[in-house]
Short mmCIF file of C-alpha atoms in Angstrom, two decimals:
data_model
loop_
_atom_site.label_atom_id
_atom_site.label_comp_id
_atom_site.label_asym_id
_atom_site.label_seq_id
_atom_site.Cartn_x
_atom_site.Cartn_y
_atom_site.Cartn_z
CA GLN A 145 -12.86 -0.46 -14.34
CA VAL A 146 -10.36 1.47 -12.30
CA GLN A 147 -6.66 1.58 -13.10
CA LEU A 148 -4.22 1.91 -10.22
CA GLU A 149 -0.68 3.17 -10.59
CA GLU A 150 1.91 3.16 -7.85
CA SER A 151 4.90 5.47 -7.66
CA GLY A 152 7.64 6.41 -5.25
CA GLY A 153 9.50 3.16 -4.91
CA GLU A 154 13.28 3.49 -4.81
CA LEU A 155 16.43 2.57 -2.94
CA VAL A 156 16.35 3.93 0.61
CA GLN A 157 18.64 3.53 3.57
CA ALA A 158 17.44 1.72 6.64
CA GLY A 159 16.15 4.22 9.16
CA GLY A 160 15.27 6.75 6.49
CA SER A 161 11.85 7.46 5.05
CA LEU A 162 9.95 6.88 1.86
CA ARG A 163 6.54 7.85 0.55
CA LEU A 164 4.62 5.68 -1.86
CA SER A 165 1.66 6.99 -3.80
CA CYS A 166 -1.19 5.30 -5.61
CA ALA A 167 -3.27 7.12 -8.21
CA ALA A 168 -6.58 5.80 -9.47
CA SER A 169 -7.94 6.57 -12.90
CA GLY A 170 -10.79 5.36 -15.02
CA ARG A 171 -13.32 6.07 -12.33
CA THR A 172 -13.24 7.54 -8.87
CA SER A 173 -11.99 5.44 -5.98
CA ILE A 174 -14.17 7.39 -3.62
CA GLY A 175 -16.41 4.90 -1.87
CA PHE A 176 -13.87 2.09 -1.98
CA ALA A 177 -11.33 0.85 0.51
CA MET A 178 -7.69 1.04 -0.50
CA ALA A 179 -4.80 -1.09 0.61
CA TRP A 180 -1.12 -1.79 0.20
CA PHE A 181 0.33 -5.25 -0.12
CA ARG A 182 3.91 -6.27 -0.72
CA GLN A 183 5.76 -9.23 -2.13
CA ALA A 184 9.40 -10.02 -1.53
CA PRO A 185 11.33 -12.35 -3.84
CA GLY A 186 10.39 -15.95 -3.16
CA LYS A 187 7.65 -15.02 -0.72
CA ASP A 188 3.89 -14.75 -0.85
CA ARG A 189 2.12 -11.42 -1.22
CA GLU A 190 1.34 -10.01 2.22
CA PHE A 191 -0.91 -7.35 3.61
CA VAL A 192 0.71 -4.09 4.71
CA ALA A 193 -2.04 -1.56 5.43
CA SER A 194 -5.53 -0.51 4.41
CA ILE A 195 -7.82 2.47 4.76
CA SER A 196 -11.58 2.72 4.64
CA ALA A 197 -13.48 4.63 2.01
CA ASN A 198 -13.96 7.69 4.21
CA GLY A 199 -10.47 7.47 5.69
CA GLY A 200 -11.87 6.97 9.16
CA SER A 201 -10.48 3.48 9.72
CA THR A 202 -7.02 2.15 9.09
CA TYR A 203 -5.51 -1.28 9.53
CA TYR A 204 -1.88 -2.34 9.68
CA ALA A 205 0.11 -5.51 9.66
CA ASP A 206 1.82 -5.94 13.02
CA ILE A 207 5.20 -5.90 11.36
CA VAL A 208 4.75 -2.31 10.11
CA LYS A 209 2.54 -0.89 12.85
CA GLY A 210 4.05 2.25 14.29
CA ARG A 211 6.39 2.71 11.33
CA PHE A 212 4.11 2.99 8.30
CA THR A 213 1.12 5.29 7.85
CA ILE A 214 -1.60 4.96 5.21
CA ALA A 215 -3.70 7.96 4.29
CA ARG A 216 -5.94 9.33 1.61
CA GLY A 217 -3.88 11.67 -0.54
CA ASN A 218 -4.53 15.38 -0.91
CA ALA A 219 -5.20 14.87 -4.59
CA ARG A 220 -8.47 13.26 -5.54
CA ASN A 221 -8.32 9.51 -6.10
CA THR A 222 -4.93 9.03 -4.46
CA GLU A 223 -3.64 7.28 -1.41
CA VAL A 224 -0.22 7.29 0.15
CA LEU A 225 1.90 5.02 2.29
CA GLN A 226 4.44 6.84 4.42
CA MET A 227 7.26 4.50 5.38
CA SER A 228 9.31 5.64 8.36
CA SER A 229 12.36 3.83 9.67
CA PRO A 230 12.25 1.14 6.99
CA LYS A 231 14.21 -2.03 7.58
CA ARG A 232 15.90 -4.39 5.19
CA GLY A 233 13.00 -6.77 5.69
CA ASP A 234 10.71 -4.18 4.10
CA THR A 235 12.42 -4.71 0.75
CA ALA A 236 9.70 -5.83 -1.68
CA ASP A 237 7.48 -4.87 -4.56
CA TYR A 238 4.62 -2.83 -3.14
CA TYR A 239 1.17 -3.04 -4.68
CA CYS A 240 -1.82 -0.76 -4.36
CA ALA A 241 -5.24 -2.41 -4.29
CA GLU A 242 -8.87 -1.40 -4.18
CA GLY A 243 -11.70 -3.31 -2.59
CA GLU A 244 -14.93 -3.13 -0.67
CA TRP A 245 -13.82 -3.55 2.93
CA ALA A 246 -10.70 -2.08 4.51
CA SER A 247 -10.87 -4.72 7.25
CA SER A 248 -9.90 -7.37 4.71
CA THR A 249 -6.26 -8.35 5.04
CA GLU A 250 -6.37 -11.00 2.35
CA ALA A 251 -5.45 -10.32 -1.27
CA GLY A 252 -8.69 -11.98 -2.34
CA GLY A 253 -10.63 -9.18 -0.70
CA TYR A 254 -9.42 -6.69 -3.29
CA ASP A 255 -10.58 -6.53 -6.88
CA SER A 256 -8.25 -4.08 -8.59
CA TRP A 257 -4.47 -3.99 -8.45
CA GLY A 258 -1.64 -1.82 -9.66
CA GLN A 259 1.53 -3.11 -11.31
CA GLY A 260 3.67 -2.48 -8.25
CA THR A 261 6.60 -0.28 -7.32
CA GLN A 262 9.91 -1.61 -6.07
CA VAL A 263 11.29 -0.64 -2.69
CA THR A 264 14.80 -1.63 -1.71
CA VAL A 265 16.08 -0.90 1.78
CA SER A 266 19.84 -0.92 2.25
CA SER A 267 21.66 -1.24 5.54
#
C-alpha cells in the first residue's frame, strides 16, 4: 500500500505562484498515474490535473488549463503541481491521488489518497 503526502499549501496572493508536491512512500509510484483533486468548503471534490505513469500525457480541468502544470518531480516517487496566477476560486484543500489511468477525471478512478494540503488565495 502506498502512502501519499502532500506539501506546499499556504496562503498566496492572487496572481502569484505556488508549488505543491506529493511524495509517495511504501512502494514506488512508478507505473501508476497521479492526479490532483481539490475540495473547497461546502463543495464536492473536483478534478484538477493528472499525469500518466511515464509522464507523457497530462490532463487538466478547463478551469485551471493554462495556469496550472502537473509534472513528475525530480525526486523519485514525487509529483508536483505548479500553480501560476492563482485566483480566489482556487482556494481549497488539494489532494494527491494515485490510480491506474491518468485519463480518469473522477475520484473513483483513484485508489490511494493523501490527507490534503490547504491552499488559500487572497485578493
